[in-house]
Short mmCIF file of N, CA and C in Angstrom, two decimals:
data_model
loop_
_atom_site.label_atom_id
_atom_site.label_comp_id
_atom_site.label_asym_id
_atom_site.label_seq_id
_atom_site.Cartn_x
_atom_site.Cartn_y
_atom_site.Cartn_z
N UNK A 66 -30.97 -26.39 -2.52
CA UNK A 66 -32.21 -25.63 -2.35
C UNK A 66 -32.79 -25.30 -3.72
N UNK A 67 -34.09 -25.33 -3.78
CA UNK A 67 -34.81 -25.13 -5.03
C UNK A 67 -34.89 -23.64 -5.37
N UNK A 68 -34.61 -23.29 -6.64
CA UNK A 68 -34.73 -21.91 -7.12
C UNK A 68 -36.12 -21.73 -7.70
N UNK A 69 -36.83 -20.68 -7.28
CA UNK A 69 -38.21 -20.47 -7.72
C UNK A 69 -38.37 -19.23 -8.59
N UNK A 70 -37.25 -18.69 -9.10
CA UNK A 70 -37.35 -17.51 -9.95
C UNK A 70 -37.06 -16.22 -9.20
N UNK A 71 -37.46 -16.13 -7.95
CA UNK A 71 -37.20 -14.96 -7.12
C UNK A 71 -36.08 -15.27 -6.12
N UNK A 72 -35.32 -16.25 -6.38
CA UNK A 72 -34.29 -16.68 -5.44
C UNK A 72 -34.61 -18.08 -4.94
N UNK A 73 -33.81 -18.49 -4.02
CA UNK A 73 -34.01 -19.83 -3.46
C UNK A 73 -35.21 -19.85 -2.54
N UNK A 74 -35.90 -20.96 -2.56
CA UNK A 74 -37.09 -21.13 -1.72
C UNK A 74 -36.74 -20.96 -0.24
N UNK A 75 -35.60 -21.50 0.16
CA UNK A 75 -35.18 -21.43 1.57
C UNK A 75 -34.86 -20.00 2.01
N UNK A 76 -34.69 -19.09 1.07
CA UNK A 76 -34.40 -17.70 1.41
C UNK A 76 -35.66 -16.85 1.54
N UNK A 77 -36.81 -17.42 1.24
CA UNK A 77 -38.07 -16.68 1.32
C UNK A 77 -38.49 -16.57 2.79
N UNK A 78 -38.92 -15.37 3.18
CA UNK A 78 -39.25 -15.11 4.58
C UNK A 78 -40.35 -16.04 5.11
N UNK A 79 -41.36 -16.30 4.31
CA UNK A 79 -42.44 -17.19 4.75
C UNK A 79 -41.92 -18.59 5.03
N UNK A 80 -41.07 -19.09 4.16
CA UNK A 80 -40.52 -20.43 4.35
C UNK A 80 -39.62 -20.45 5.59
N UNK A 81 -38.85 -19.41 5.79
CA UNK A 81 -38.01 -19.35 6.99
C UNK A 81 -38.85 -19.30 8.26
N UNK A 82 -39.98 -18.59 8.20
CA UNK A 82 -40.89 -18.56 9.34
C UNK A 82 -41.43 -19.96 9.62
N UNK A 83 -41.82 -20.67 8.56
CA UNK A 83 -42.32 -22.04 8.73
C UNK A 83 -41.25 -22.94 9.34
N UNK A 84 -40.02 -22.79 8.89
CA UNK A 84 -38.93 -23.60 9.43
C UNK A 84 -38.74 -23.29 10.92
N UNK A 85 -38.73 -22.01 11.26
CA UNK A 85 -38.55 -21.61 12.66
C UNK A 85 -39.70 -22.13 13.53
N UNK A 86 -40.93 -22.00 13.04
CA UNK A 86 -42.08 -22.49 13.79
C UNK A 86 -42.01 -24.00 13.99
N UNK A 87 -41.62 -24.71 12.94
CA UNK A 87 -41.51 -26.17 13.02
C UNK A 87 -40.42 -26.58 14.00
N UNK A 88 -39.25 -25.96 13.89
CA UNK A 88 -38.14 -26.28 14.79
C UNK A 88 -38.52 -26.03 16.25
N UNK A 89 -39.15 -24.90 16.51
CA UNK A 89 -39.55 -24.56 17.87
C UNK A 89 -40.58 -25.54 18.41
N UNK A 90 -41.55 -25.90 17.58
CA UNK A 90 -42.56 -26.87 17.98
C UNK A 90 -41.97 -28.23 18.29
N UNK A 91 -41.03 -28.66 17.45
CA UNK A 91 -40.38 -29.96 17.66
C UNK A 91 -39.58 -29.94 18.96
N UNK A 92 -38.84 -28.86 19.19
CA UNK A 92 -38.06 -28.76 20.44
C UNK A 92 -38.98 -28.77 21.66
N UNK A 93 -40.08 -28.03 21.60
CA UNK A 93 -41.03 -28.00 22.72
C UNK A 93 -41.64 -29.38 22.94
N UNK A 94 -41.97 -30.08 21.86
CA UNK A 94 -42.54 -31.43 21.97
C UNK A 94 -41.54 -32.38 22.64
N UNK A 95 -40.28 -32.27 22.26
CA UNK A 95 -39.25 -33.12 22.88
C UNK A 95 -39.16 -32.87 24.38
N UNK A 96 -39.24 -31.61 24.77
CA UNK A 96 -39.18 -31.28 26.20
C UNK A 96 -40.40 -31.81 26.95
N UNK A 97 -41.57 -31.77 26.32
CA UNK A 97 -42.77 -32.35 26.95
C UNK A 97 -42.58 -33.85 27.18
N UNK A 98 -42.03 -34.53 26.20
CA UNK A 98 -41.81 -35.98 26.32
C UNK A 98 -40.79 -36.26 27.43
N UNK A 99 -39.71 -35.49 27.47
CA UNK A 99 -38.70 -35.67 28.51
C UNK A 99 -39.30 -35.43 29.89
N UNK A 100 -40.09 -34.38 30.03
CA UNK A 100 -40.74 -34.07 31.31
C UNK A 100 -41.66 -35.20 31.74
N UNK A 101 -42.46 -35.71 30.82
CA UNK A 101 -43.38 -36.81 31.15
C UNK A 101 -42.60 -38.06 31.55
N UNK A 102 -41.52 -38.36 30.83
CA UNK A 102 -40.72 -39.54 31.15
C UNK A 102 -40.13 -39.43 32.56
N UNK A 103 -39.67 -38.24 32.92
CA UNK A 103 -39.13 -38.05 34.26
C UNK A 103 -40.21 -38.22 35.33
N UNK A 104 -41.41 -37.72 35.05
CA UNK A 104 -42.52 -37.87 36.00
C UNK A 104 -42.90 -39.34 36.17
N UNK A 105 -42.94 -40.07 35.07
CA UNK A 105 -43.27 -41.50 35.14
C UNK A 105 -42.20 -42.22 35.96
N UNK A 106 -40.95 -41.90 35.70
CA UNK A 106 -39.85 -42.55 36.41
C UNK A 106 -39.88 -42.25 37.91
N UNK A 107 -40.18 -41.01 38.27
CA UNK A 107 -40.18 -40.61 39.68
C UNK A 107 -41.43 -41.05 40.43
N UNK A 108 -42.59 -40.89 39.79
CA UNK A 108 -43.84 -41.06 40.55
C UNK A 108 -44.81 -42.07 39.94
N UNK A 109 -44.53 -42.58 38.77
CA UNK A 109 -45.43 -43.53 38.14
C UNK A 109 -46.39 -42.87 37.16
N UNK A 110 -47.04 -43.70 36.38
CA UNK A 110 -47.91 -43.23 35.31
C UNK A 110 -49.10 -42.40 35.76
N UNK A 111 -49.67 -42.75 36.89
CA UNK A 111 -50.85 -42.01 37.37
C UNK A 111 -50.50 -40.55 37.64
N UNK A 112 -49.34 -40.30 38.22
CA UNK A 112 -48.92 -38.93 38.53
C UNK A 112 -48.53 -38.16 37.27
N UNK A 113 -48.23 -38.88 36.20
CA UNK A 113 -47.82 -38.25 34.95
C UNK A 113 -48.98 -38.15 33.96
N UNK A 114 -50.17 -38.42 34.42
CA UNK A 114 -51.33 -38.51 33.52
C UNK A 114 -51.53 -37.25 32.67
N UNK A 115 -51.47 -36.08 33.29
CA UNK A 115 -51.67 -34.83 32.54
C UNK A 115 -50.54 -34.62 31.54
N UNK A 116 -49.32 -34.93 31.94
CA UNK A 116 -48.18 -34.76 31.04
C UNK A 116 -48.31 -35.69 29.83
N UNK A 117 -48.74 -36.90 30.06
CA UNK A 117 -48.92 -37.86 28.97
C UNK A 117 -50.04 -37.41 28.04
N UNK A 118 -51.13 -36.92 28.60
CA UNK A 118 -52.23 -36.42 27.77
C UNK A 118 -51.79 -35.20 26.97
N UNK A 119 -50.97 -34.34 27.57
CA UNK A 119 -50.45 -33.17 26.84
C UNK A 119 -49.67 -33.62 25.61
N UNK A 120 -48.86 -34.63 25.80
CA UNK A 120 -48.07 -35.16 24.68
C UNK A 120 -48.98 -35.66 23.57
N UNK A 121 -50.02 -36.36 23.95
CA UNK A 121 -50.88 -37.00 22.95
C UNK A 121 -51.53 -36.00 22.01
N UNK A 122 -51.86 -34.80 22.49
CA UNK A 122 -52.44 -33.85 21.54
C UNK A 122 -51.41 -32.85 21.03
N UNK A 123 -50.45 -32.43 21.84
CA UNK A 123 -49.52 -31.40 21.41
C UNK A 123 -48.53 -31.93 20.37
N UNK A 124 -47.95 -33.08 20.63
CA UNK A 124 -46.98 -33.65 19.69
C UNK A 124 -47.65 -33.94 18.35
N UNK A 125 -48.86 -34.48 18.39
CA UNK A 125 -49.58 -34.76 17.14
C UNK A 125 -49.86 -33.46 16.38
N UNK A 126 -50.21 -32.41 17.09
CA UNK A 126 -50.47 -31.12 16.45
C UNK A 126 -49.20 -30.55 15.81
N UNK A 127 -48.09 -30.62 16.51
CA UNK A 127 -46.81 -30.14 15.97
C UNK A 127 -46.43 -30.96 14.74
N UNK A 128 -46.59 -32.27 14.84
CA UNK A 128 -46.23 -33.13 13.72
C UNK A 128 -47.06 -32.81 12.48
N UNK A 129 -48.36 -32.68 12.65
CA UNK A 129 -49.21 -32.40 11.49
C UNK A 129 -48.99 -31.00 10.95
N UNK A 130 -48.74 -30.04 11.82
CA UNK A 130 -48.44 -28.68 11.36
C UNK A 130 -47.14 -28.65 10.56
N UNK A 131 -46.14 -29.37 11.05
CA UNK A 131 -44.86 -29.44 10.35
C UNK A 131 -45.01 -30.13 9.01
N UNK A 132 -45.75 -31.23 8.98
CA UNK A 132 -46.00 -31.92 7.71
C UNK A 132 -46.79 -31.04 6.75
N UNK A 133 -47.75 -30.31 7.25
CA UNK A 133 -48.54 -29.42 6.41
C UNK A 133 -47.65 -28.36 5.77
N UNK A 134 -46.74 -27.79 6.54
CA UNK A 134 -45.81 -26.79 5.99
C UNK A 134 -44.91 -27.42 4.94
N UNK A 135 -44.42 -28.63 5.21
CA UNK A 135 -43.56 -29.31 4.24
C UNK A 135 -44.32 -29.58 2.94
N UNK A 136 -45.58 -29.99 3.06
CA UNK A 136 -46.40 -30.20 1.86
C UNK A 136 -46.54 -28.90 1.08
N UNK A 137 -46.77 -27.81 1.78
CA UNK A 137 -46.93 -26.51 1.14
C UNK A 137 -45.66 -26.10 0.39
N UNK A 138 -44.52 -26.28 1.01
CA UNK A 138 -43.24 -25.92 0.40
C UNK A 138 -42.99 -26.76 -0.85
N UNK A 139 -43.36 -28.02 -0.82
CA UNK A 139 -43.13 -28.90 -1.96
C UNK A 139 -44.16 -28.73 -3.07
N UNK A 140 -45.20 -27.96 -2.82
CA UNK A 140 -46.20 -27.72 -3.85
C UNK A 140 -46.92 -29.01 -4.24
N UNK A 141 -47.27 -29.11 -5.50
CA UNK A 141 -48.01 -30.26 -6.00
C UNK A 141 -47.27 -31.57 -5.78
N UNK A 142 -45.94 -31.53 -5.84
CA UNK A 142 -45.16 -32.74 -5.62
C UNK A 142 -45.39 -33.31 -4.22
N UNK A 143 -45.64 -32.44 -3.25
CA UNK A 143 -45.82 -32.88 -1.87
C UNK A 143 -47.03 -33.76 -1.66
N UNK A 144 -48.04 -33.64 -2.50
CA UNK A 144 -49.25 -34.45 -2.32
C UNK A 144 -49.27 -35.69 -3.21
N UNK A 145 -48.18 -35.92 -3.93
CA UNK A 145 -48.09 -37.13 -4.74
C UNK A 145 -47.35 -38.20 -3.96
N UNK A 146 -47.36 -39.40 -4.48
CA UNK A 146 -46.62 -40.49 -3.85
C UNK A 146 -45.16 -40.51 -4.29
N UNK A 147 -44.71 -39.45 -4.98
CA UNK A 147 -43.30 -39.34 -5.37
C UNK A 147 -42.42 -38.93 -4.19
N UNK A 148 -43.03 -38.41 -3.13
CA UNK A 148 -42.30 -38.12 -1.89
C UNK A 148 -43.01 -38.86 -0.76
N UNK A 149 -42.36 -38.91 0.37
CA UNK A 149 -42.96 -39.60 1.53
C UNK A 149 -43.97 -38.72 2.24
N UNK A 150 -44.02 -37.43 1.91
CA UNK A 150 -44.85 -36.48 2.66
C UNK A 150 -46.33 -36.83 2.66
N UNK A 151 -46.88 -37.17 1.51
CA UNK A 151 -48.32 -37.48 1.44
C UNK A 151 -48.64 -38.71 2.29
N UNK A 152 -47.79 -39.73 2.22
CA UNK A 152 -48.01 -40.93 3.03
C UNK A 152 -47.93 -40.59 4.52
N UNK A 153 -46.90 -39.82 4.91
CA UNK A 153 -46.76 -39.44 6.31
C UNK A 153 -47.99 -38.68 6.80
N UNK A 154 -48.47 -37.76 6.00
CA UNK A 154 -49.63 -36.97 6.42
C UNK A 154 -50.85 -37.87 6.61
N UNK A 155 -51.11 -38.75 5.64
CA UNK A 155 -52.26 -39.66 5.76
C UNK A 155 -52.11 -40.57 6.98
N UNK A 156 -50.95 -41.16 7.13
CA UNK A 156 -50.71 -42.10 8.22
C UNK A 156 -50.81 -41.42 9.58
N UNK A 157 -50.17 -40.29 9.73
CA UNK A 157 -50.14 -39.62 11.02
C UNK A 157 -51.48 -38.98 11.37
N UNK A 158 -52.22 -38.54 10.37
CA UNK A 158 -53.56 -37.98 10.65
C UNK A 158 -54.47 -39.09 11.18
N UNK A 159 -54.37 -40.27 10.58
CA UNK A 159 -55.18 -41.40 11.05
C UNK A 159 -54.73 -41.84 12.44
N UNK A 160 -53.42 -41.83 12.68
CA UNK A 160 -52.89 -42.27 13.98
C UNK A 160 -53.37 -41.37 15.11
N UNK A 161 -53.67 -40.14 14.78
CA UNK A 161 -54.13 -39.19 15.80
C UNK A 161 -55.47 -39.61 16.40
N UNK A 162 -56.23 -40.40 15.69
CA UNK A 162 -57.55 -40.83 16.13
C UNK A 162 -57.46 -42.05 17.05
N UNK A 163 -56.42 -42.86 16.90
CA UNK A 163 -56.33 -44.15 17.58
C UNK A 163 -56.46 -44.07 19.10
N UNK A 164 -55.87 -43.07 19.69
CA UNK A 164 -55.84 -43.01 21.15
C UNK A 164 -56.85 -42.03 21.71
N UNK A 165 -57.89 -41.78 20.97
CA UNK A 165 -58.94 -40.88 21.44
C UNK A 165 -58.77 -39.48 20.89
N UNK A 166 -59.85 -38.75 20.83
CA UNK A 166 -59.79 -37.40 20.26
C UNK A 166 -59.02 -36.43 21.16
N UNK A 167 -58.46 -35.41 20.55
CA UNK A 167 -57.70 -34.40 21.29
C UNK A 167 -58.50 -33.80 22.43
N UNK A 168 -59.79 -33.63 22.23
CA UNK A 168 -60.64 -33.02 23.25
C UNK A 168 -60.63 -33.83 24.55
N UNK A 169 -60.56 -35.14 24.44
CA UNK A 169 -60.49 -36.00 25.63
C UNK A 169 -59.19 -35.73 26.38
N UNK A 170 -58.08 -35.67 25.65
CA UNK A 170 -56.78 -35.43 26.28
C UNK A 170 -56.70 -34.03 26.87
N UNK A 171 -57.27 -33.06 26.19
CA UNK A 171 -57.30 -31.70 26.73
C UNK A 171 -58.13 -31.65 28.02
N UNK A 172 -59.21 -32.41 28.04
CA UNK A 172 -60.03 -32.50 29.24
C UNK A 172 -59.26 -33.06 30.42
N UNK A 173 -58.46 -34.09 30.17
CA UNK A 173 -57.63 -34.68 31.24
C UNK A 173 -56.66 -33.62 31.77
N UNK A 174 -56.01 -32.90 30.87
CA UNK A 174 -55.06 -31.86 31.29
C UNK A 174 -55.77 -30.80 32.12
N UNK A 175 -56.94 -30.37 31.66
CA UNK A 175 -57.68 -29.33 32.38
C UNK A 175 -58.09 -29.81 33.77
N UNK A 176 -58.64 -31.03 33.86
CA UNK A 176 -59.08 -31.54 35.17
C UNK A 176 -57.91 -31.70 36.14
N UNK A 177 -56.81 -32.24 35.64
CA UNK A 177 -55.63 -32.42 36.50
C UNK A 177 -55.07 -31.07 36.95
N UNK A 178 -55.11 -30.09 36.08
CA UNK A 178 -54.62 -28.75 36.42
C UNK A 178 -55.53 -28.11 37.45
N UNK A 179 -56.83 -28.21 37.24
CA UNK A 179 -57.79 -27.60 38.17
C UNK A 179 -57.74 -28.24 39.56
N UNK A 180 -57.42 -29.53 39.62
CA UNK A 180 -57.30 -30.20 40.92
C UNK A 180 -56.26 -29.52 41.80
N UNK A 181 -55.19 -29.04 41.18
CA UNK A 181 -54.12 -28.40 41.95
C UNK A 181 -54.56 -27.08 42.58
N UNK A 182 -55.59 -26.47 42.01
CA UNK A 182 -56.02 -25.16 42.49
C UNK A 182 -57.38 -25.18 43.17
N UNK A 183 -57.92 -26.36 43.36
CA UNK A 183 -59.24 -26.49 43.98
C UNK A 183 -59.16 -26.13 45.46
N UNK A 184 -60.23 -25.53 45.93
CA UNK A 184 -60.32 -25.22 47.36
C UNK A 184 -60.45 -26.53 48.13
N UNK A 185 -59.76 -26.64 49.25
CA UNK A 185 -59.93 -27.85 50.06
C UNK A 185 -61.35 -27.91 50.61
N UNK A 186 -61.80 -29.11 50.82
CA UNK A 186 -63.15 -29.31 51.38
C UNK A 186 -63.21 -28.68 52.77
N UNK A 187 -64.30 -27.98 53.07
CA UNK A 187 -64.42 -27.42 54.42
C UNK A 187 -64.53 -28.54 55.46
N UNK A 188 -63.94 -28.31 56.60
CA UNK A 188 -63.93 -29.33 57.66
C UNK A 188 -65.22 -29.36 58.42
#
């Protein structure tokens, strides 16, 4: 662990908060992926549409937030090509665009959720 003059960087409360937030986000993302995989296996892709769309924006958000925190902890070194962090951030930020904007995926989740609570058509 890096010493920053006031102790080790890993002992700083802000850094520990970032680590906890990143770990929790990663664990939640893994559970979303597992849930979607089970839905696909049981009912097929159409029934898992909302779960898949959730993954597309949530996992990307967790990944970029985690990378952003890692860049912050590494300081100026984090944005150079001396570490993999800058490349990962550039690559993953661009990859987030490939499958459509987050707003589209959020819209799918919202529509699929609202369908479950819609009033049935009057007879």
